Short mmCIF file of C-alpha atoms in Angstrom, two decimals:
data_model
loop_
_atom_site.label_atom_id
_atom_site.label_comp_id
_atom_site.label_asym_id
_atom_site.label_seq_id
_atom_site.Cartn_x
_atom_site.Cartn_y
_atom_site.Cartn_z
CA UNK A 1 -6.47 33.12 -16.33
CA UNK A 2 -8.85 33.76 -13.22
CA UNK A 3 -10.79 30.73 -14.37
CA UNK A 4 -7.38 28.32 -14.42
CA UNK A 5 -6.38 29.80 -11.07
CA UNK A 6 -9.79 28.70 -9.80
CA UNK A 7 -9.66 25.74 -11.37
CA UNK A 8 -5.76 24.72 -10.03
CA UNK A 9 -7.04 26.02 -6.40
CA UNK A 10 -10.44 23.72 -6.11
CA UNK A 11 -7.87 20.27 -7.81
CA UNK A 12 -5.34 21.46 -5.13
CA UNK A 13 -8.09 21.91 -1.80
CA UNK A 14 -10.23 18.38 -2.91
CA UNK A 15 -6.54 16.25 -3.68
CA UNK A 16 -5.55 17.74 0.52
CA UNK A 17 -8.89 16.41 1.86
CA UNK A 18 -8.86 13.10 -0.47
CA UNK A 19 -5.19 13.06 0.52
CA UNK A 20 -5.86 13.19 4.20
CA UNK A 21 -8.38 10.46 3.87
CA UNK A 22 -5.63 8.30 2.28
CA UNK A 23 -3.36 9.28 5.05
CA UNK A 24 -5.70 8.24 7.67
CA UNK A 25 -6.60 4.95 5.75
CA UNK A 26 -2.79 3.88 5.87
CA UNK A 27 -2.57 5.66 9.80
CA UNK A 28 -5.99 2.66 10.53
CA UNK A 29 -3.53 0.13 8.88
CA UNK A 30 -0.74 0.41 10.36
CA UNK A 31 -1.80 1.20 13.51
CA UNK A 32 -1.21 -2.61 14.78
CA UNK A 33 2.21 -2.30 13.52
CA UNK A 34 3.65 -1.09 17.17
CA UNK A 35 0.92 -3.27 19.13
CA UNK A 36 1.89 -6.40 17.82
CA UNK A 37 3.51 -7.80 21.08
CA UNK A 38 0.54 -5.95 23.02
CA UNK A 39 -1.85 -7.89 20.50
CA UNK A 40 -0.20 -10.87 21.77
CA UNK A 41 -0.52 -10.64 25.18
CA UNK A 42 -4.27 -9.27 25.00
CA UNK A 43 -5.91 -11.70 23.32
CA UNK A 44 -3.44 -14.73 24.46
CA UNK A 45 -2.38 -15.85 20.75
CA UNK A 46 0.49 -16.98 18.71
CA UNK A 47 2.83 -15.67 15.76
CA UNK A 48 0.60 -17.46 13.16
CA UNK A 49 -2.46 -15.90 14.92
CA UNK A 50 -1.29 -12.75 15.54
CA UNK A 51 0.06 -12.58 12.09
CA UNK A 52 -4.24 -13.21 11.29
CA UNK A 53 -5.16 -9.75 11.99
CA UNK A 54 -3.36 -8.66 8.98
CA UNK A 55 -3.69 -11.19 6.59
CA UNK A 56 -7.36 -11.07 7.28
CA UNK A 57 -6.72 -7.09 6.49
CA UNK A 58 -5.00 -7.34 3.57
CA UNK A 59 -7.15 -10.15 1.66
CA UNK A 60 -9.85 -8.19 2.03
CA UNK A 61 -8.41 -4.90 0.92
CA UNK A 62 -6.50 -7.14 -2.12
CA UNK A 63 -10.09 -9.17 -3.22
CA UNK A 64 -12.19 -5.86 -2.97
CA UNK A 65 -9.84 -3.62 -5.15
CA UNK A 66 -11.11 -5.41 -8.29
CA UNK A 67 -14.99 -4.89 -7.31
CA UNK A 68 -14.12 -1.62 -6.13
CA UNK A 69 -12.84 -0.58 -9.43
CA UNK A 70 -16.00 -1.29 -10.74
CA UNK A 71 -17.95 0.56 -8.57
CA UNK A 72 -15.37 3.36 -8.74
CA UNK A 73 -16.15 3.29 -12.56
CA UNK A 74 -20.30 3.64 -11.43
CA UNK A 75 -20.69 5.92 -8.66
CA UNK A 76 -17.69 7.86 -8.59
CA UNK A 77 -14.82 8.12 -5.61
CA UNK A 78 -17.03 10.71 -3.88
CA UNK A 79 -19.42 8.76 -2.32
CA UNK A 80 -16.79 5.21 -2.00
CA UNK A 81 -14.45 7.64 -0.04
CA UNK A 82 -17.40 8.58 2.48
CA UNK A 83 -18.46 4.98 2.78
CA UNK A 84 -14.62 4.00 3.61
CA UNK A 85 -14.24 6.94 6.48
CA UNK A 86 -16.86 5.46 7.59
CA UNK A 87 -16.03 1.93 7.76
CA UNK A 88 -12.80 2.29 9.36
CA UNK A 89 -14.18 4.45 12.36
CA UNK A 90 -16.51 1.85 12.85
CA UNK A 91 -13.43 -0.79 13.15
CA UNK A 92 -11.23 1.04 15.16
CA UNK A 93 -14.29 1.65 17.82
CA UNK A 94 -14.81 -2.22 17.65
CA UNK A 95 -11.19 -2.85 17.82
CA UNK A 96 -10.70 -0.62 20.99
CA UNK A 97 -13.48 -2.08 22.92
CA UNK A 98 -13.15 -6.00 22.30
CA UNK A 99 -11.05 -8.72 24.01
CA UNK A 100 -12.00 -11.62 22.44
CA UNK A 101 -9.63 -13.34 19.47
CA UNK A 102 -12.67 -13.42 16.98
CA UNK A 103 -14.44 -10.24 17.19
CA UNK A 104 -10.90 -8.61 17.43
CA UNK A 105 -10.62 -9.93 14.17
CA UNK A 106 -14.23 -9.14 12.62
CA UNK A 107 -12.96 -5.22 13.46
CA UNK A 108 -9.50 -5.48 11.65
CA UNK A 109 -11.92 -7.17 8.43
CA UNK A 110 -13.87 -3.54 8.76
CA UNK A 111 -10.92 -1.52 8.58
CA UNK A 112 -9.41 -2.95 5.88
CA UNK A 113 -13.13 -2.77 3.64
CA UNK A 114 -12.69 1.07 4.77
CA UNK A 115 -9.02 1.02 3.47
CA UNK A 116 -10.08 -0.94 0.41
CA UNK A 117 -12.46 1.91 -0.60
CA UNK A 118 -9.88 4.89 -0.33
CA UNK A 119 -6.50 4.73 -2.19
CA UNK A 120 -8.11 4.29 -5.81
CA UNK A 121 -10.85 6.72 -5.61
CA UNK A 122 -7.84 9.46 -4.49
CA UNK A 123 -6.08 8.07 -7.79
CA UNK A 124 -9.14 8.66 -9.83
CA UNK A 125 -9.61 12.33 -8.61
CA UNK A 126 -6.01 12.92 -9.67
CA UNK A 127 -6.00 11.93 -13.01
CA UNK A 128 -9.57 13.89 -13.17
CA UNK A 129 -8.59 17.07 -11.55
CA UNK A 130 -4.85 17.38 -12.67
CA UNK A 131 -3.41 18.21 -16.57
CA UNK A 132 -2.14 15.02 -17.70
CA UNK A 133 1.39 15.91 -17.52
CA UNK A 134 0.74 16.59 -13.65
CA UNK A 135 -0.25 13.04 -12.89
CA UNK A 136 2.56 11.19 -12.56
CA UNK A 137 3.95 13.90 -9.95
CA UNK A 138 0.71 14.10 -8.13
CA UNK A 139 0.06 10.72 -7.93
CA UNK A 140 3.40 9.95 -6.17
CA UNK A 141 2.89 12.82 -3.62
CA UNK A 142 -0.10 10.65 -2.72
CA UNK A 143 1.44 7.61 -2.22
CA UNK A 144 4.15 9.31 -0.22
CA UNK A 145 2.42 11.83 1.39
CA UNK A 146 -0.25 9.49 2.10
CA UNK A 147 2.49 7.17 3.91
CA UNK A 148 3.15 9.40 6.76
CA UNK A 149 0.26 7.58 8.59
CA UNK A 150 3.14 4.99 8.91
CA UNK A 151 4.59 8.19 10.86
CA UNK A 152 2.06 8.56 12.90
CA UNK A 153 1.20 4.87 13.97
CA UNK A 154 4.48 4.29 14.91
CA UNK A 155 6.11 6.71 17.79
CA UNK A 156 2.77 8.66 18.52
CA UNK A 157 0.89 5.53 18.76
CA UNK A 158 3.53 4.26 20.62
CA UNK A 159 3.06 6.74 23.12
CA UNK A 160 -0.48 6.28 23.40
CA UNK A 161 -0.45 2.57 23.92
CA UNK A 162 2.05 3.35 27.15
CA UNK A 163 -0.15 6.30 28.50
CA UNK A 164 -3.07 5.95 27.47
CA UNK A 165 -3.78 1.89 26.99
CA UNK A 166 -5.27 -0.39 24.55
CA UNK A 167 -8.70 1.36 24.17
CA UNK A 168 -8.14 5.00 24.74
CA UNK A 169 -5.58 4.95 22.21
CA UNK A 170 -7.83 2.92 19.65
CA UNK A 171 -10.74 5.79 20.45
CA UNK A 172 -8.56 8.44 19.96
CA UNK A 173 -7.80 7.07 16.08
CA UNK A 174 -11.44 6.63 15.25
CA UNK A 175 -12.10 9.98 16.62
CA UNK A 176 -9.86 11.43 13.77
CA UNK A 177 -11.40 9.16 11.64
CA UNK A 178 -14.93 11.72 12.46
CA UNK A 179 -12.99 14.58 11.40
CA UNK A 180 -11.77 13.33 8.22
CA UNK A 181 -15.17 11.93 6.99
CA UNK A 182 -16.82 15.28 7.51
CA UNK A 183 -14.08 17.07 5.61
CA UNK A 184 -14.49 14.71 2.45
CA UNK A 185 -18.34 15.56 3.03
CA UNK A 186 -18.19 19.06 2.61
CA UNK A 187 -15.35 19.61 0.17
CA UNK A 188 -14.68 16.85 -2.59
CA UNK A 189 -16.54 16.39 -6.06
CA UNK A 190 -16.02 14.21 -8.69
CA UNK A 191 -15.37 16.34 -11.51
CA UNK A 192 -15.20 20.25 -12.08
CA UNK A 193 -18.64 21.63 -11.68
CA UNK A 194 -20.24 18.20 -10.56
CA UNK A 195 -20.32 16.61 -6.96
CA UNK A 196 -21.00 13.49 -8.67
CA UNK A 197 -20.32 11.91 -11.45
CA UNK A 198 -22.14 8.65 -11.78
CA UNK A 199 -20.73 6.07 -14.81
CA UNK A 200 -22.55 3.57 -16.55
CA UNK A 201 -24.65 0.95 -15.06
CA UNK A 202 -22.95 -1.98 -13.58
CA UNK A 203 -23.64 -5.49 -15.15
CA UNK A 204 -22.46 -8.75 -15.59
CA UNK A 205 -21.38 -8.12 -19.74
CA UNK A 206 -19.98 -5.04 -18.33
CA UNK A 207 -17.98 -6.84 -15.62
CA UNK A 208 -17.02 -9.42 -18.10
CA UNK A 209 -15.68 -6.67 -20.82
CA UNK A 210 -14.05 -4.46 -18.39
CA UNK A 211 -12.12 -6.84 -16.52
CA UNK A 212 -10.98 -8.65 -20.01
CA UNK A 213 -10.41 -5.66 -21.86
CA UNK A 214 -7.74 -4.58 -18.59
CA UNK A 215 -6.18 -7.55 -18.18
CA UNK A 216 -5.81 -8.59 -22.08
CA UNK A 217 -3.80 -5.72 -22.20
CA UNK A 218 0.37 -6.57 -21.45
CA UNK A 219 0.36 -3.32 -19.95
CA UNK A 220 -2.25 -3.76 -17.06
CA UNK A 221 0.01 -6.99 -16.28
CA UNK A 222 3.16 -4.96 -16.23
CA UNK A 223 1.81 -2.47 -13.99
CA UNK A 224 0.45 -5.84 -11.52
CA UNK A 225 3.59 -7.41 -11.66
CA UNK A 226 5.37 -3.66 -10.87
CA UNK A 227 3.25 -3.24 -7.54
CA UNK A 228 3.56 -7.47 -6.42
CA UNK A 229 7.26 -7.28 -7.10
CA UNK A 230 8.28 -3.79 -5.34
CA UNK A 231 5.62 -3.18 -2.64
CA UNK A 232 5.49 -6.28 -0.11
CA UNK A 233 8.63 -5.91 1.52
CA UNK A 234 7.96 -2.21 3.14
CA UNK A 235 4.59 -3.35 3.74
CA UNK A 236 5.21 -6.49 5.92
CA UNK A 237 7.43 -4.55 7.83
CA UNK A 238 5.49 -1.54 8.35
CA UNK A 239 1.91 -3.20 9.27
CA UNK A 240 3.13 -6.16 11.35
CA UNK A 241 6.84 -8.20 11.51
CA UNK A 242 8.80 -5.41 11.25
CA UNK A 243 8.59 -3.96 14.32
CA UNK A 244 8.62 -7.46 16.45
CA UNK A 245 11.85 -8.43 13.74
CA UNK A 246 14.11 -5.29 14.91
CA UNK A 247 13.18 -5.91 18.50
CA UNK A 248 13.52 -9.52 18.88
CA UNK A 249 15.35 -10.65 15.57
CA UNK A 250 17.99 -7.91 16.33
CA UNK A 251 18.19 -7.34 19.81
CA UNK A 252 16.65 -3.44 19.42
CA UNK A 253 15.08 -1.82 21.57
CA UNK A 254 11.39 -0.39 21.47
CA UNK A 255 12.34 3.12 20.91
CA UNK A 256 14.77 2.32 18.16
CA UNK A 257 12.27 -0.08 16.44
CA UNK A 258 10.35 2.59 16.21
CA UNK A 259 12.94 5.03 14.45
CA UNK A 260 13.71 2.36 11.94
CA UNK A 261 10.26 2.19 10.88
CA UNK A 262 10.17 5.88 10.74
CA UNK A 263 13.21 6.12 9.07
CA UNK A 264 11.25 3.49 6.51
CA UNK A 265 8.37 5.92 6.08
CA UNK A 266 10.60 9.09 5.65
CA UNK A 267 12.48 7.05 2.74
CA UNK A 268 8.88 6.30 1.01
CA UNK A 269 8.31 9.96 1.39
CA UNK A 270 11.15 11.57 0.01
CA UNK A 271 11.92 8.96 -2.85
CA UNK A 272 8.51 9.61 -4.40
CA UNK A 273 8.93 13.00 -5.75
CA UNK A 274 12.46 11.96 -7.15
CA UNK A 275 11.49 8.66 -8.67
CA UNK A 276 8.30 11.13 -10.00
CA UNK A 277 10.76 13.21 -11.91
CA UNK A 278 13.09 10.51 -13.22
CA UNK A 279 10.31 8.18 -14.66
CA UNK A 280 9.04 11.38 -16.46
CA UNK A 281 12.30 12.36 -17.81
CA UNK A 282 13.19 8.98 -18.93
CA UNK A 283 9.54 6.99 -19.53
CA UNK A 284 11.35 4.56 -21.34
CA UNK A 285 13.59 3.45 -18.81
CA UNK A 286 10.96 2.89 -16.31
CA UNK A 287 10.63 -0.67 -16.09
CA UNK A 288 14.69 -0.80 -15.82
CA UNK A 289 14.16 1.08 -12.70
CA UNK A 290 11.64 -0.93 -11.29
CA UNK A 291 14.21 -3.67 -11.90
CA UNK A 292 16.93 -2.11 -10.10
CA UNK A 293 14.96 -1.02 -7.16
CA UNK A 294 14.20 -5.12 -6.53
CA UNK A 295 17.67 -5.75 -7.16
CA UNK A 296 19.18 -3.40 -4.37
CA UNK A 297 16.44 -5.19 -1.67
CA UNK A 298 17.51 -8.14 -2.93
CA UNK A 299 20.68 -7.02 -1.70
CA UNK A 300 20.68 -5.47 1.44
CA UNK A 301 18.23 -7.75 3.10
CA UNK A 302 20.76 -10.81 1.73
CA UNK A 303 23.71 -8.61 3.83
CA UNK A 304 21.04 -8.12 7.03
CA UNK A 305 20.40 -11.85 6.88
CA UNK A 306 23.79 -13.33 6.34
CA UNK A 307 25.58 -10.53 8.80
CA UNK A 308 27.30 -13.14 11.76
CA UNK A 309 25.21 -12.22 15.10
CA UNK A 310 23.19 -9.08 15.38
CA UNK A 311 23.30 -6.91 12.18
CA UNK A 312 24.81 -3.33 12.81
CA UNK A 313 22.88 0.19 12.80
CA UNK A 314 24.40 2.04 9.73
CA UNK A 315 23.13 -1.79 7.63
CA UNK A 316 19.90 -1.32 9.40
CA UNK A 317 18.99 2.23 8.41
CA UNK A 318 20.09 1.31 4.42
CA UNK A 319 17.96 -1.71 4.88
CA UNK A 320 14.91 0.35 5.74
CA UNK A 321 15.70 3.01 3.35
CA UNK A 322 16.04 0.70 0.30
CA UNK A 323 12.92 -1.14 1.42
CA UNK A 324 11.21 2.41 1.63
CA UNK A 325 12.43 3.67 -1.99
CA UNK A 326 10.32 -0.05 -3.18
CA UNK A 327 7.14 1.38 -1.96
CA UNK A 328 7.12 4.49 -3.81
CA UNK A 329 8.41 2.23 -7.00
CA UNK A 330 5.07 0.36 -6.65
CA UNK A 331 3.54 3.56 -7.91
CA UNK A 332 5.07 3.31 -11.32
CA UNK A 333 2.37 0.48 -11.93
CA UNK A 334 -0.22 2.57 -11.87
CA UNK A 335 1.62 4.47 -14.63
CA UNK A 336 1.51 1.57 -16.76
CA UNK A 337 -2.23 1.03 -15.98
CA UNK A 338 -3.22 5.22 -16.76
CA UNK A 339 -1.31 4.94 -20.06
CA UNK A 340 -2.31 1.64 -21.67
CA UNK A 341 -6.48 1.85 -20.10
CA UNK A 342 -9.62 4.27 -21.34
CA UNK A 343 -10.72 6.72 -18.83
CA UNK A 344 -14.13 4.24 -18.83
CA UNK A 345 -12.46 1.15 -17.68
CA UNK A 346 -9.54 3.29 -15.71
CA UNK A 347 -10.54 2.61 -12.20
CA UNK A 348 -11.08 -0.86 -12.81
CA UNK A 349 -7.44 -1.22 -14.59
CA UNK A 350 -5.79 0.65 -11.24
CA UNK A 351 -8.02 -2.10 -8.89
CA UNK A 352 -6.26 -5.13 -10.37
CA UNK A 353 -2.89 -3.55 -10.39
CA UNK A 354 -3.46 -2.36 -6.96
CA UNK A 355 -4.27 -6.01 -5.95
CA UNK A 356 -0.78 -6.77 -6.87
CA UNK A 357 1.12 -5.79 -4.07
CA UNK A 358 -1.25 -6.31 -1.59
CA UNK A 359 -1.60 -10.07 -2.53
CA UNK A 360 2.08 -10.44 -2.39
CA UNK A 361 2.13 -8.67 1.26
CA UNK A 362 -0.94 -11.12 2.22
CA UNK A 363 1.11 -13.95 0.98
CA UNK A 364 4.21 -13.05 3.07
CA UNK A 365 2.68 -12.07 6.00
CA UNK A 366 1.15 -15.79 6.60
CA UNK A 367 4.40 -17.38 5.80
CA UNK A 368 6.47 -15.17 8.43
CA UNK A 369 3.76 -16.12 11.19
CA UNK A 370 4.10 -19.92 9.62
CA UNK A 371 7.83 -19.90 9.35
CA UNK A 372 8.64 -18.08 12.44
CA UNK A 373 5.92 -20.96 15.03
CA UNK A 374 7.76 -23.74 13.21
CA UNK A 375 11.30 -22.64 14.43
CA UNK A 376 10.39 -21.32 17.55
CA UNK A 377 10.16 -24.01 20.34
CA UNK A 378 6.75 -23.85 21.79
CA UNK A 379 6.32 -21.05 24.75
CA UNK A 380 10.07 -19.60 23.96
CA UNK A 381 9.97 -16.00 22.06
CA UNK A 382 10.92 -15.51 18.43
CA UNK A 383 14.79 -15.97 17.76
CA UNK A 384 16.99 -14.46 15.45
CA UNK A 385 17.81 -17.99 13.65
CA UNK A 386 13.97 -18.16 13.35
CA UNK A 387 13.78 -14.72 11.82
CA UNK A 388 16.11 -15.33 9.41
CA UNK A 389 14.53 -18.28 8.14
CA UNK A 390 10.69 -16.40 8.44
CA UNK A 391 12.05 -13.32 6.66
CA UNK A 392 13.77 -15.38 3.53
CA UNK A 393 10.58 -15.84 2.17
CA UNK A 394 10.81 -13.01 0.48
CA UNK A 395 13.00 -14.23 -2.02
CA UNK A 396 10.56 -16.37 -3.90
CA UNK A 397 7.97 -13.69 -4.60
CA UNK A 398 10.81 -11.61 -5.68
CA UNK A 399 11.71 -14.18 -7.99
CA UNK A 400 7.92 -14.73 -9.49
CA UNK A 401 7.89 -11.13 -9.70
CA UNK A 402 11.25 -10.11 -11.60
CA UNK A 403 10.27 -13.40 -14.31
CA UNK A 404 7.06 -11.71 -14.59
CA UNK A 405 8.18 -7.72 -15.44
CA UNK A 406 10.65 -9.40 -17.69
CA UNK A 407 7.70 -11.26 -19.56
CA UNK A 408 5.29 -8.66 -19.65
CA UNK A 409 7.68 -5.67 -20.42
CA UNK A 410 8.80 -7.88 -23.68
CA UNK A 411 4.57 -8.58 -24.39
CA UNK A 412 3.56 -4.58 -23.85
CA UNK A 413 6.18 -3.32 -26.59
CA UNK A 414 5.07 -6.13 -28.85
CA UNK A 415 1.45 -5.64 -28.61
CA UNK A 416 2.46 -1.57 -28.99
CA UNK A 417 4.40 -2.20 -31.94
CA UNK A 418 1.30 -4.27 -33.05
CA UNK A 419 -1.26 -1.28 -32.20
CA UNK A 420 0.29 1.80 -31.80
CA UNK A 421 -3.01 3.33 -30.45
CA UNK A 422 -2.78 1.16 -27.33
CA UNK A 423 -0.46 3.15 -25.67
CA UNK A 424 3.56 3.92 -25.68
CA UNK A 425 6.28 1.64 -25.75
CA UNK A 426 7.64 3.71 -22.72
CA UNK A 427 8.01 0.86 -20.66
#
């Protein structure tokens, strides 16, 4: 009994430190969220340009989740979590100090290798550290709990920017980013009773298997398809457009831009738990809930974007709730990918689905920025008619996506029905 206590005490203490170094890799991300009309003015650039700094941020965090799988699988998420602290201090010290369009970029490419290198290797000490039928709850307190960076580069950041300026408010994130590197340092292992635990050595018939075996599976695609479909809307709006979209798309002001993206985060937050507990009661229904989550965004950004003239507050908050609830859905992807994956080949299964939502995010970031210069005359500011036509992208890649659950939700219980030892038909 002493032993389990010990045991449940250590998973807890190394999933808080692993936890905060999630929370500070989504606090580095978001952090140009609130500075995106600061951005603007600093380095002298346009929506498609501004719009850059983020793309840039999330291809590289969507093309490296696949080799950091891989190396996940090798050398454990000790040792990629260190290297990713590390990273993103070194960006946001870059990022404070530069004033130049290109190098401003080179930093945001650093942060988002750093960010790259933490979310799966928290995943991996979860389902390593945590009984089995913990992991589902666990790994949605990470995702949620993980999202109250959001929190904290929105109204504190803010602040900073307005007291503090550009690069003492930049210094003062990389400084936490010292804490939390030293913290993951002293206190996280791999495995009970091992700091490290190294897998086997990486080479090209091992990239080729591990990467075929994942994605040959119907499951691995259903968990993709899961985080493209639910995550990109939440995201958009949370690292970059939705801040400038509430101010200048609907006439709000900067303090109550602010709260709505708040409001955003505190939705992620509390909906993971509860969307935790229902896809464990009912595993079999989760892919209908995925399904319904898309359908109520679907909705209520259709009523935001139709709504004659300036949308009203009580449609605003809902919108950013629903949105929020998606984000937490993504998670549900990664169930798909534990279930129907070996523990050998698991953290290269959770790097492709994790690419999923980041490459739809990537791909709707640029077409905001490219929608938004096109109807906006040149030197006038972003309208709401150009808004509306920038933030109706969305509706195509929730279009690929839905086609694509449907298809590979109707493949997984085939191929299960095929080989029962592959998995569950839970879908």
């Amino acid at each position: 009994m002493t032993r389990t206590r010990d045991r449940q005490g250590s998973a807890l203490l190394i999933w808080g430190v692993a936890l905060a170094a999630y929370l500070l890799a989504v606090f580095h991300r978001s952090s140009l969220a609130v500075a995106g009309l600061e951005a603007a003015d600093r380095f002298g650039i346009s929506a498609a340009q501004l719009a850059t700094f983020t793309t840039l941020q999330l291809l590289v965090y969507a093309g490296l989740q696949v080799p950091v799988g891989l190396a996940l699988d090798r050398y454990g998420p000790r040792l990629l979590l260190v290297s990713g602290a590390v990273v993103m201090t070194v960006g946001q010290v870059c990022f404070a100090f530069v004033e130049s369009y290109p190098l401003a970029v080179a930093a945001r490419v650093l942060v988002g290798i750093g960010d790259a290198l933490t979310f799966t290797c928290v995943l991996r000490l979860v389902a390593t550290w945590f009984p089995t039928r913990r992991v589902p709850l666990m790994t949605q307190l990470t995702g949620a709990t993980g999202q109250v960076g959001s929190i904290v580069a929105a109204l504190p950041m803010t602040w900073a920017f307005s007291h503090w300026g550009w690069t003492n408010a930049y210094l003062a994130a990389a400084g936490v980013g010292l804490v939390v590197t030293l913290l993951v340092v002293v206190v996280v292992r791999d495995a009970p009773g091992q700091w490290r635990r190294p897998g086997s050595a990486i080479s090209v018939a091992f990239v080729r298997r591990s990467l075929s075996a994942s994605w040959r599976h119907p499951g691995t695609r259903l968990g993709f398809w899961t985080h493209f479909t639910t995550q990109f809307s939440a995201t958009t709006l949370a690292l970059l457009w939705g801040y400038p979209f509430f101010v200048r798309g609907e006439g709000r002001s900067s303090h109550e831009a602010g709260l709505l993206l708040t409001v955003l985060v505190v939705a992620l937050v509390v909906a993971g738990p509860v969307l935790a507990a229902v896809t464990t009661r009912h595993p079999f229904h989760r892919s209908d809930l995925v399904m319904g989550i898309v359908l109520a965004m679907v909705a209520v950004w259709t009523a935001v974007l139709v709504w004659p003239g300036e949308a009203p507050t009580w449609l605003l908050v809902l919108l950013v709730v629903i949105v929020g609830i998606g984000a937490p859905a993504s998670i549900i992807g990664f169930e798909f990918g534990r279930e129907f994956n070996p523990d050998a080949r698991l953290g290269t299964a959770i790097g492709i689905i994790n690419q999923g939502g980041f490459i739809a995010s990537l791909l709707l970031v640029v077409a905001i920025g490219l929608v938004l210069d096109w109807r906006t005359p040149p030197g006038s500011d972003y309208t709401p008619e150009a808004f509306r036509w920038a933030m109706s992208a969305q509706y195509v890649l929730w279009g690929v996506g839905l086609a694509n659950i449907f298809r590979s939700r109707r493949r997984t219980r085939q191929h299960v029905a095929a080989a029962p030892e592959t998995g569950t038909a839970a879908t």
